[in-house]
Coordinates of C-alpha atoms and ligand atoms in Angstrom, one line a residue:
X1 CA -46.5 143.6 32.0
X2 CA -49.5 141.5 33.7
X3 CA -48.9 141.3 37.9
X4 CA -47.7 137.7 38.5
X5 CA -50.2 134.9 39.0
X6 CA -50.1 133.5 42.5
X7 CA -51.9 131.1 44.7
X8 CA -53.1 131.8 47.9
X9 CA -50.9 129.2 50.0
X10 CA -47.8 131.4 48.4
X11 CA -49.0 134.7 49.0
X12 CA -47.2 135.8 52.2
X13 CA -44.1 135.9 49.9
X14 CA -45.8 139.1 48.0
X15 CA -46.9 141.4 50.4
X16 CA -47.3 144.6 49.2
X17 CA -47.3 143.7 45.5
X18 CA -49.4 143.3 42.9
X19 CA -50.7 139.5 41.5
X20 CA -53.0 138.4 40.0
X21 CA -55.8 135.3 41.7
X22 CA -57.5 132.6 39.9
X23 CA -60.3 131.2 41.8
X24 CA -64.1 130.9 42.4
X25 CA -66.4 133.0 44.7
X26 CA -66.7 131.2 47.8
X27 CA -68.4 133.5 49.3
X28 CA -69.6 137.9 48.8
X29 CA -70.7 140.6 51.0
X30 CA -71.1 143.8 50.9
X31 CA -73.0 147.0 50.1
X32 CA -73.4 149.7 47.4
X33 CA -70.1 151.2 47.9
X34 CA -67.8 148.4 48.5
X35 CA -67.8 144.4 47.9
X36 CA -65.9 142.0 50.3
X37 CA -65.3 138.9 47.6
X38 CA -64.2 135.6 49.1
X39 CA -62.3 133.8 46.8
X40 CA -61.1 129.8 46.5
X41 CA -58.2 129.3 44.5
X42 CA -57.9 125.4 45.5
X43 CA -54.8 126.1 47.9
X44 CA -56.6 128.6 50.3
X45 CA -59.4 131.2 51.0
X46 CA -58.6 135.2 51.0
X47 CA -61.0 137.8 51.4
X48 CA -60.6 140.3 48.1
X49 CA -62.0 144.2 48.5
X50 CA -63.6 146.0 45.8
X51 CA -64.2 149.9 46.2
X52 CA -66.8 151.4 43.8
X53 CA -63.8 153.8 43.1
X54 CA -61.5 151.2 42.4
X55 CA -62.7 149.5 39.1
X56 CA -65.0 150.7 36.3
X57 CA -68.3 151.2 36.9
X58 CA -69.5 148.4 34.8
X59 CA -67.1 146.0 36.6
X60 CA -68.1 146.6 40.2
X61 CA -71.6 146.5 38.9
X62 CA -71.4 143.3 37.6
X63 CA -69.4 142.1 40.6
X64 CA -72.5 143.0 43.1
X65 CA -74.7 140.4 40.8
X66 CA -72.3 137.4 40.9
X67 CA -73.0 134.1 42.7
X68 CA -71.5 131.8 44.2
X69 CA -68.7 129.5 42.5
X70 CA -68.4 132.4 39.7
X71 CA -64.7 132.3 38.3
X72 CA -62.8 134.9 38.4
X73 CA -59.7 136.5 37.5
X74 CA -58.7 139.0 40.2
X75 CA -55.8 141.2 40.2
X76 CA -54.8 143.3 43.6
X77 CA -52.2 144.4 45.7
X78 CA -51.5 142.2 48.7
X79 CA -51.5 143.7 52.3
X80 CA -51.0 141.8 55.6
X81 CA -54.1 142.7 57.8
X82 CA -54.3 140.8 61.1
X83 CA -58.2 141.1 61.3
X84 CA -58.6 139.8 57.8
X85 CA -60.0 136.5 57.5
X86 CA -59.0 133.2 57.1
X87 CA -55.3 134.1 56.3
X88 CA -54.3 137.5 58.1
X89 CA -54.4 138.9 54.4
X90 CA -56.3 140.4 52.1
X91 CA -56.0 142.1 48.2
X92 CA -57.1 145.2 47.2
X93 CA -58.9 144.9 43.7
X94 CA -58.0 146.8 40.7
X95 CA -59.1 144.4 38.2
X96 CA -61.5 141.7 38.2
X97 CA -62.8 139.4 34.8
X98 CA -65.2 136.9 35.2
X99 CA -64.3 133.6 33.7
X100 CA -67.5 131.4 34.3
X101 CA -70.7 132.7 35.7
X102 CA -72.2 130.1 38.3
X103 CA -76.4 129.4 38.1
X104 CA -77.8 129.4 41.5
X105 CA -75.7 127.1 43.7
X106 CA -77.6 124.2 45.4
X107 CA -75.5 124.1 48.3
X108 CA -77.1 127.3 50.3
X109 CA -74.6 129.1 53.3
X110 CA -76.4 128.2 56.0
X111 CA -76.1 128.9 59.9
X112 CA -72.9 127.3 60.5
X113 CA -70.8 129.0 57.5
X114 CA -70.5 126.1 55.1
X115 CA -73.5 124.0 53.8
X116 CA -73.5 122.1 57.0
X117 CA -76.8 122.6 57.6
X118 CA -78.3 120.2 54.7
X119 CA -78.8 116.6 55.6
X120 CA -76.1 114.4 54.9
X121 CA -77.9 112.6 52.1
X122 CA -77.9 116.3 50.3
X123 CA -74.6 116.8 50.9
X124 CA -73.7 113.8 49.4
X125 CA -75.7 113.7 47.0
X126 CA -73.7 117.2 45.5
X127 CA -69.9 115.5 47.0
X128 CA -69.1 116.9 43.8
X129 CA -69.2 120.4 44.7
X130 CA -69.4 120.1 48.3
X131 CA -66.0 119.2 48.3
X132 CA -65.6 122.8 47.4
X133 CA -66.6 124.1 51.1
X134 CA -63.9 125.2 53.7
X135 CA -64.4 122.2 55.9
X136 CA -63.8 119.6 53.3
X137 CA -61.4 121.3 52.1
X138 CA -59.4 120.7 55.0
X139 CA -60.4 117.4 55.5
X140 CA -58.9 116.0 52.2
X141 CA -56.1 117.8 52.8
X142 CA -55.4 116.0 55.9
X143 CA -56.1 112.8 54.3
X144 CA -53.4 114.0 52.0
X145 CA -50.8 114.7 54.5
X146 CA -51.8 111.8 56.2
X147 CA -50.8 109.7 53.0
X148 CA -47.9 111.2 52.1
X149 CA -46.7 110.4 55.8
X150 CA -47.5 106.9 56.1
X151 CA -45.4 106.7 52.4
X152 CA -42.6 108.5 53.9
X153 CA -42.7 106.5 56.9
X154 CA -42.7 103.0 55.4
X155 CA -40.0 104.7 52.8
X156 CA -37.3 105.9 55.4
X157 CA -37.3 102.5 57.3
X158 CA -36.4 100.1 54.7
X159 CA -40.2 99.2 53.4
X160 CA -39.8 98.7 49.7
X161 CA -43.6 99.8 47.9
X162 CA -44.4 96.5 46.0
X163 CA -48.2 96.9 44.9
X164 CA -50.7 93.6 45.5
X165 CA -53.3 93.2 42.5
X166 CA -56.7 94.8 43.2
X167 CA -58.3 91.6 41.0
X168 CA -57.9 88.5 42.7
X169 CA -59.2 84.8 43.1
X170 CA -58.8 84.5 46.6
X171 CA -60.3 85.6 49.8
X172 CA -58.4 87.3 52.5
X173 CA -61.1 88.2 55.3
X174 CA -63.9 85.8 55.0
X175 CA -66.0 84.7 52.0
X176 CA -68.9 86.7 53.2
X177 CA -68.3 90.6 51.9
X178 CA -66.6 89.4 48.9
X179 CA -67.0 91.5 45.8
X180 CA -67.2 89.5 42.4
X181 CA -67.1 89.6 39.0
X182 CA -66.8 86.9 36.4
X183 CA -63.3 86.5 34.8
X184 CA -62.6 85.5 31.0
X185 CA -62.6 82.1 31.3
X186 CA -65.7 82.2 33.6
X187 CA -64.4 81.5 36.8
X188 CA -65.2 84.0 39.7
X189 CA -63.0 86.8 40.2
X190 CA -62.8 89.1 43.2
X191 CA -61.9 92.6 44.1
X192 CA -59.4 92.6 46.8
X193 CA -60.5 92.4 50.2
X194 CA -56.8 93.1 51.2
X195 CA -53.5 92.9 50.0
X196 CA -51.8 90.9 52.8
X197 CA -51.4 87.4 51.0
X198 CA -49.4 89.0 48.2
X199 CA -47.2 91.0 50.3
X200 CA -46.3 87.9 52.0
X201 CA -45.2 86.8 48.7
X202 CA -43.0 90.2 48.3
X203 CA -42.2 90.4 52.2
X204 CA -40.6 87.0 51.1
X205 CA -38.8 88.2 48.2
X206 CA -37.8 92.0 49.3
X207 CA -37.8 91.7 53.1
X208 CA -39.9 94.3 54.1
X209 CA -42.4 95.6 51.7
X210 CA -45.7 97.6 51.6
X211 CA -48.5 98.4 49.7
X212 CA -51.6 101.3 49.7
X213 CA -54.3 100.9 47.9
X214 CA -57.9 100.6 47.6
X215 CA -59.7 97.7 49.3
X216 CA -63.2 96.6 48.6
X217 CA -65.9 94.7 50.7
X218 CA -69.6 93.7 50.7
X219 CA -70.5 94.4 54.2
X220 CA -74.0 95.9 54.4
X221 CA -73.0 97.6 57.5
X222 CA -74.6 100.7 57.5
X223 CA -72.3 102.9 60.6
X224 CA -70.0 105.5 61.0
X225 CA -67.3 103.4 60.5
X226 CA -67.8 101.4 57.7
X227 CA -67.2 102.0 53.6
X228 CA -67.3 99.7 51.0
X229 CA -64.1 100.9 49.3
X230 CA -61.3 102.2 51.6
X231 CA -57.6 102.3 51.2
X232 CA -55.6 100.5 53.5
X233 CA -51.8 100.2 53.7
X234 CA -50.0 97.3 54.3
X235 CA -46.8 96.5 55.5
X236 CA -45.0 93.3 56.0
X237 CA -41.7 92.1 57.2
X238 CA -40.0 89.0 56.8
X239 CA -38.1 87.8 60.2
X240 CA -41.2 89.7 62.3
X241 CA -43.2 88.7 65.4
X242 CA -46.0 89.6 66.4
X243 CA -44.5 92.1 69.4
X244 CA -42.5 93.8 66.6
X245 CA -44.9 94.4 64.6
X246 CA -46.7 96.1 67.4
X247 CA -43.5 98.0 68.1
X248 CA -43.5 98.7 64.1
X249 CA -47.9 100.0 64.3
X250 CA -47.0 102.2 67.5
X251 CA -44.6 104.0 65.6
X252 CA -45.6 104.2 62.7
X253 CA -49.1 105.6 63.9
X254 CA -47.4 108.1 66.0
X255 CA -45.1 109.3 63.3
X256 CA -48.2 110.1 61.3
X257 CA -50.0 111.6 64.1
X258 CA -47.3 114.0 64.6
X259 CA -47.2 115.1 61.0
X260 CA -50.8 115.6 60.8
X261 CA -51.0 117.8 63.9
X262 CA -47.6 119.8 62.8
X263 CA -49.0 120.6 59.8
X264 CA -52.6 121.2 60.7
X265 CA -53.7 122.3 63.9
X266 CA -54.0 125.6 63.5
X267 CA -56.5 125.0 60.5
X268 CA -58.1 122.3 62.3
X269 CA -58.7 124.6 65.2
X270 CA -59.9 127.7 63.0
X271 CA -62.7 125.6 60.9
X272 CA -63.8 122.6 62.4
X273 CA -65.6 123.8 65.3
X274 CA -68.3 126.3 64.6
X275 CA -69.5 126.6 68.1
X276 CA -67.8 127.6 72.4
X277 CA -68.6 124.2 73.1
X278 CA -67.1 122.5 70.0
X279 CA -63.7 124.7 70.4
X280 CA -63.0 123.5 73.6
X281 CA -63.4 119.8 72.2
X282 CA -61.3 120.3 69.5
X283 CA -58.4 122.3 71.9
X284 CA -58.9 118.3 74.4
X285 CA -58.8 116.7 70.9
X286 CA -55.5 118.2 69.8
X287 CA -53.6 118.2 72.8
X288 CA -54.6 114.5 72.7
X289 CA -53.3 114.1 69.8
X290 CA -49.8 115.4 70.5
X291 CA -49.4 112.9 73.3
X292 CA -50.0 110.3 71.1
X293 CA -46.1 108.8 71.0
X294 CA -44.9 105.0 71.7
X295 CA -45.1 103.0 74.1
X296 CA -49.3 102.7 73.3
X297 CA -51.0 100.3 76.0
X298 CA -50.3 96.6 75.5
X299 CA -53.4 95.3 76.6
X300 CA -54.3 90.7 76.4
X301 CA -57.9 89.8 74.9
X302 CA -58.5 88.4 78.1
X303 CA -57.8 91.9 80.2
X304 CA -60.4 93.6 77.5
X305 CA -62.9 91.0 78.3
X306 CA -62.6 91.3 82.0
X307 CA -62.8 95.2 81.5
X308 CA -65.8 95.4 79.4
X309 CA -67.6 92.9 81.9
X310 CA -67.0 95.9 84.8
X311 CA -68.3 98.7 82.3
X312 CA -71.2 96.3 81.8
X313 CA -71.9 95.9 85.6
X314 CA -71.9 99.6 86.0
X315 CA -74.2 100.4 83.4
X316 CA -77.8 100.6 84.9
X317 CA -79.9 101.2 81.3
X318 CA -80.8 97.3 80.5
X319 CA -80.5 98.3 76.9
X320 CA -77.0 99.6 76.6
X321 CA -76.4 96.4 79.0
X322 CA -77.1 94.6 76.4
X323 CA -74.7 96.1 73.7
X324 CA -71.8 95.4 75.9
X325 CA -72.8 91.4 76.5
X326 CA -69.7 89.6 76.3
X327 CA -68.3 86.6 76.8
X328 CA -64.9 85.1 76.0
X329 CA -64.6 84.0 72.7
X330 CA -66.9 86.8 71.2
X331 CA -65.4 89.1 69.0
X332 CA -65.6 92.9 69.9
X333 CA -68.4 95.0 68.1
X334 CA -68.4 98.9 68.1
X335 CA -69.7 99.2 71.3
X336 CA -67.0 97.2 73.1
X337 CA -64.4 98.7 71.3
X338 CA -65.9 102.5 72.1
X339 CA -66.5 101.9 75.6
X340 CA -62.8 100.5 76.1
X341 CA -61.3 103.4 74.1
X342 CA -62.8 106.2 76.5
X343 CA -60.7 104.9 79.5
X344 CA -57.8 105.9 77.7
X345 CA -56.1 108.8 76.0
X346 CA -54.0 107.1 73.7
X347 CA -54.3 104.4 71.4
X348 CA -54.5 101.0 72.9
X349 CA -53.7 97.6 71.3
X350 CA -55.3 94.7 71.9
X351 CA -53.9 91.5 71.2
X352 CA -54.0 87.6 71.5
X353 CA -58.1 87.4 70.5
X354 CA -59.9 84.1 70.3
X355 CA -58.3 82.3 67.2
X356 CA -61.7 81.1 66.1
X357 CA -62.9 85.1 65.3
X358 CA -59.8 85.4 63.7
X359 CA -58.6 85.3 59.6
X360 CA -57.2 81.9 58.7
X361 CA -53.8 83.1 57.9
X362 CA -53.5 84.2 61.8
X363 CA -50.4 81.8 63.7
X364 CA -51.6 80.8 66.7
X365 CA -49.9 81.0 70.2
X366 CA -47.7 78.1 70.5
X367 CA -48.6 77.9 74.4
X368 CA -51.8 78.7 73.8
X369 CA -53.7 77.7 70.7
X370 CA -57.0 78.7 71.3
X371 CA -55.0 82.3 71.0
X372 CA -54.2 84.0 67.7
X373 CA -50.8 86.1 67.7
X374 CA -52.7 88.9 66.4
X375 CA -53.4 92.4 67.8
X376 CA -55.9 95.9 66.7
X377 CA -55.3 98.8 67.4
X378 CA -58.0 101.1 69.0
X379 CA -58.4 105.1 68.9
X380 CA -59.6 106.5 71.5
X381 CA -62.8 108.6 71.9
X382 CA -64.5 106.5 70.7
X383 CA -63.1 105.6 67.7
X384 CA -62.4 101.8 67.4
X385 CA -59.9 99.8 65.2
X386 CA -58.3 101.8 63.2
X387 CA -55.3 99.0 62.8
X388 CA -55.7 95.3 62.3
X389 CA -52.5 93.0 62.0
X390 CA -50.3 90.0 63.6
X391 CA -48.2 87.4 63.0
X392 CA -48.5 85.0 60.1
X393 CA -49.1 80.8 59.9
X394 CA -45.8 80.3 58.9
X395 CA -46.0 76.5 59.4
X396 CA -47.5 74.5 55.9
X397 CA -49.3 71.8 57.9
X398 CA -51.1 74.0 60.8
X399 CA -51.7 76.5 57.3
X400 CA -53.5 73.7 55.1
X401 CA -55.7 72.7 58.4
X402 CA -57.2 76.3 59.0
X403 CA -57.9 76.7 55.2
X404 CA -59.9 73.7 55.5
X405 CA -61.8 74.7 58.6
X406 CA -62.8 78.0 56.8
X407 CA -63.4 76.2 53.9
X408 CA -61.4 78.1 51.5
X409 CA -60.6 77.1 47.5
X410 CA -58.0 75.2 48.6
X411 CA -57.3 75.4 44.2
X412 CA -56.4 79.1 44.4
X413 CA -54.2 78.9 47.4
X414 CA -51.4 77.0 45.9
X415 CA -48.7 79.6 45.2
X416 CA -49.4 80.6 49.0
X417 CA -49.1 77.5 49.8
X418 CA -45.3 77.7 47.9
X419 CA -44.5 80.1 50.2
X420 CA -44.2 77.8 53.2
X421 CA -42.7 75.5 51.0
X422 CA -39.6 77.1 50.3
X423 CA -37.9 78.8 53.1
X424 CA -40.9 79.3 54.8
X425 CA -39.8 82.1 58.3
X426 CA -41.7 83.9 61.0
X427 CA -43.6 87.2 59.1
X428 CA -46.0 89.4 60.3
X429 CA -48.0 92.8 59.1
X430 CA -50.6 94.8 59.8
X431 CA -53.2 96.9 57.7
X432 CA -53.9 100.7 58.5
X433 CA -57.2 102.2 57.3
X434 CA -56.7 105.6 56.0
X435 CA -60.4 106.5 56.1
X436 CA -60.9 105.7 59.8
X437 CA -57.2 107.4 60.6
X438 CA -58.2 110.6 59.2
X439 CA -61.6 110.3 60.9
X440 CA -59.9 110.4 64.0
X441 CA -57.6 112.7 63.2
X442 CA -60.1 115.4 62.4
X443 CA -62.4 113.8 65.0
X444 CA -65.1 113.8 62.8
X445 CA -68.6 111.9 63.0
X446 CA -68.3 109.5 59.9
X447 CA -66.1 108.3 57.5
X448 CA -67.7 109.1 54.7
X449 CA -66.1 112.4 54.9
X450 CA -62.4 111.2 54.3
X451 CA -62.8 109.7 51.2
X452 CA -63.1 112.3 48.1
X453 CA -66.1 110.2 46.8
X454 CA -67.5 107.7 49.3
X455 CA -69.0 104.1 48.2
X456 CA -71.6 103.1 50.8
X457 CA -74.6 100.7 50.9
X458 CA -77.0 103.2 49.0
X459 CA -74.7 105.3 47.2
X460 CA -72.0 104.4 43.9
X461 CA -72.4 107.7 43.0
X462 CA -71.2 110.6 42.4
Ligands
4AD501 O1 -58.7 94.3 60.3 P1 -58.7 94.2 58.8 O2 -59.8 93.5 58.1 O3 -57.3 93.5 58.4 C1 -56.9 93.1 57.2 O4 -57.5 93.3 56.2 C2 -55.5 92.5 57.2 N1 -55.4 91.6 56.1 C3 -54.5 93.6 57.2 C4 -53.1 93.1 57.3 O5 -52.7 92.5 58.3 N2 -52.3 93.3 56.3 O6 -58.6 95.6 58.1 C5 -57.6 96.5 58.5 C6 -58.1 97.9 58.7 C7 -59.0 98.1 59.9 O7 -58.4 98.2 61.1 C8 -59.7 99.4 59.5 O8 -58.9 100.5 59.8 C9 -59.8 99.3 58.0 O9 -58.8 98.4 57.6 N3 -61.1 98.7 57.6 C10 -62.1 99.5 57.1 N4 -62.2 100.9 56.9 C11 -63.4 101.4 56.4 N5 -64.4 100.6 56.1 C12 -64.4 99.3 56.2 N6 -65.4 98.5 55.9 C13 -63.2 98.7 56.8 N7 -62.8 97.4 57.0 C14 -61.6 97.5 57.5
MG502 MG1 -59.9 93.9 61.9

């Protein structure tokens, strides 16, 4: 009988039998006598020996010509080694069949074990496959785990998953990075910006609802922090203030936190960094991370401004000066945000901004109407927003006065209109961006690495 097919994530369950591997060659060494084959299988890496004396001749032969990204077949016997890589394991090949030869692989092993040094336009270029490599690897999986906990959080505390329509006639976040397309009768339609407006709708009919999905915008920002698809989830509660639905963000973000770094620390610490310097970062980065727990700082608009204006007076270069002009009223840019973030080491929130930079839908401050009962959510190091939300208009007449002001299709807006019409309460919700989480999370450089195939400015493909 054939030895039992197992992946690699299961294989500490077989130690000391025989299985057979399905995989590709992520990597070979060796010499004329023996071959050390590092094989993928999709759920980990394992390093696979081959003695001249352990196959046919032919075999091991044709195993010291294979390249990268071959397929293979391998079957072994599994032994726990603690100086094996990757996994503390390895197999002992008795069998090997190649499945699919590979041509010469465009992404080259490089200095820092994993394609990293192409440019990122390369890279990018071949997402396809580079997806394949250890690092992104982990990285998607995160984003997985990251997913499935922001589900499971929303699921356990009464959020019922009721999805908003990714084609849409209305705007959500400004007329500006709208995305259209011409519907069948010829008016315009839109991809959705967000799906806030129709989980007001649901918050309305199921109390407390969410939904994930993608989002789209037209901004032709060109940073580190911006795609023009992302998902975003959204939850929204009928019966909610703005304080909590900060209460709801801390906790939620911390729950997710948690499971991320539970499940992938030790991964995060073994791949990401590839140099002294970088392991020490990452060891700061995920002890951070475990003290991220409720309560976050609470900090007004107004604080922010005054704090940015002393990180301005201290900075002596006249250019970055410049970056971090402010003045009350102004929205915060990157800069702000990242200079604000490094004084702490947890997430901060920021709330009660400037109505007039804020969505239309935001309520205002009863004592304070210049105010918006809004709040975002920071990272720290330097990350930025990673959650924007607040309290909704809830009031009909204050509602049909700011969708005038932005200038809004007022004909479009009539079922949200209904909403305030019949049993209109206090509601409020906030979006998460997955991409910028898991950013964070794995403290990389740029989003674009979060998302398996990232829509940018110059890129819509692969
Ligand atoms: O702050 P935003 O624009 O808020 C909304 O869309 C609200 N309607 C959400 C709500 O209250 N239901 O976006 C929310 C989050 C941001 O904090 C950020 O994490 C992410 O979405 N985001 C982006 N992520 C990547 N690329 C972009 N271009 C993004 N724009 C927003
Ligand atoms: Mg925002």
């Amino acid at each position: 009988m054939s030895a039992p097919w197992v992946r690699i994530e299961d294989l500490k369950a077989h130690i000391g039998e025989t299985v057979t591997l399905k995989g590709w060659l992520a990597n070979k060494r060796g010499s004329g006598k023996v071959q050390f084959l590092h094989l993928r299988d999709g759920s980990g890496f394992l390093q696979c020996v081959l003695g001249i004396n352990d196959v046919d001749e032919a075999t091991f032969e044709r195993c010291k010509h294979l390249s990268q990204e071959a397929s293979v077949e391998i079957t072994g016997l599994v032994k726990a080694d603690e100086r094996a890589p990757y996994c503390q394991m390895e197999v002992a090949v008795k069998g090997l069949v190649v499945v699919g030869e590979a041509r010469e692989y465009p992404i080259q092993k490089k200095g820092r074990g994993g394609g990293d040094d192409h440019d990122p336009g390369f890279l990018m270029d071949h997402r396809h496959l580079w997806m394949r490599e250890r690092r992104q690897w982990l990285i998607l999986r995160v984003r997985a785990t990251i997913i499935k906990a922001i589900r499971d959080y929303l699921d356990d505390h009464g959020f019922l998953l009721v999805d908003s329509p990714i084609f849409t006639a209305n705007s959500c976040e400004g007329t500006t990075t709208l995305f259209s397309t011409k519907w069948f009768d010829d008016t315009e339609a839109y991809l959705s910006q967000s799906g806030q407006l129709y989980q007001e709708a649901t918050a309305l009919a199921f109390g407390k609802t969410y939904c994930f999905g993608p989002t789209f915008r037209a901004e032709k920002s060109k940073t580190r922090r911006h795609l023009n698809e992302f998902w975003m989830v959204e939850p929204e509660a009928a019966f909610m203030d703005v304080w909590q639905d900060m209460d709801l963000a801390e906790d939620f973000l911390s729950f997710i936190v948690q499971k991320a770094v539970a499940k992938h620390a030790a991964e995060m610490l073994d791949i990401f960094p590839t140099t002294p310097e970088e392991k020490t970062a990452m060891i700061a980065h995920i002890e951070l991370l475990r003290g991220v727990e409720a309560p976050f700082p609470r900090i007004s608009y107004d604080e922010a401004v005054t704090q940015i204006e002393a990180i301005r007076a201290e900075t002596k270069d006249e250019e970055q000066k410049k970056l971090f002009d402010i003045h009350w009223g102004m929205d915060f840019g990157s800069p702000h945000e990242t200079e604000l973030t490094k004084r702490y080491n947890k997430p901060i929130m920021v709330h009660g901004f400037p109505a007039a930079v804020k969505a239309f839908y935001m309520k205002k401050d009863p004592l304070r109407p210049e105010v918006a009962l809004g709040f975002d959510v920071l990272a720290p190091e330097g990350y930025g927003e990673i959650i924007g939300g607040g309290q909704r208009e809830d009031n009909l007449e204050l509602l049909e006065k700011e969708v005038e002001r932005h200038k809004l299709d007022v004909s479009t807006l009539g079922w949200y209109f209904d909403l305030r019409k019949y049993g209109s309460v206090p509601h409020a919700g906030f979006g998460l961006g997955v991409e910028r989480t898991v950013s964070w999370v794995c403290g990389l450089h740029h989003v674009r690495e979060t998302i398996p195939f990232a829509r940018t400015l110059d890129r819509i493909w692969p």
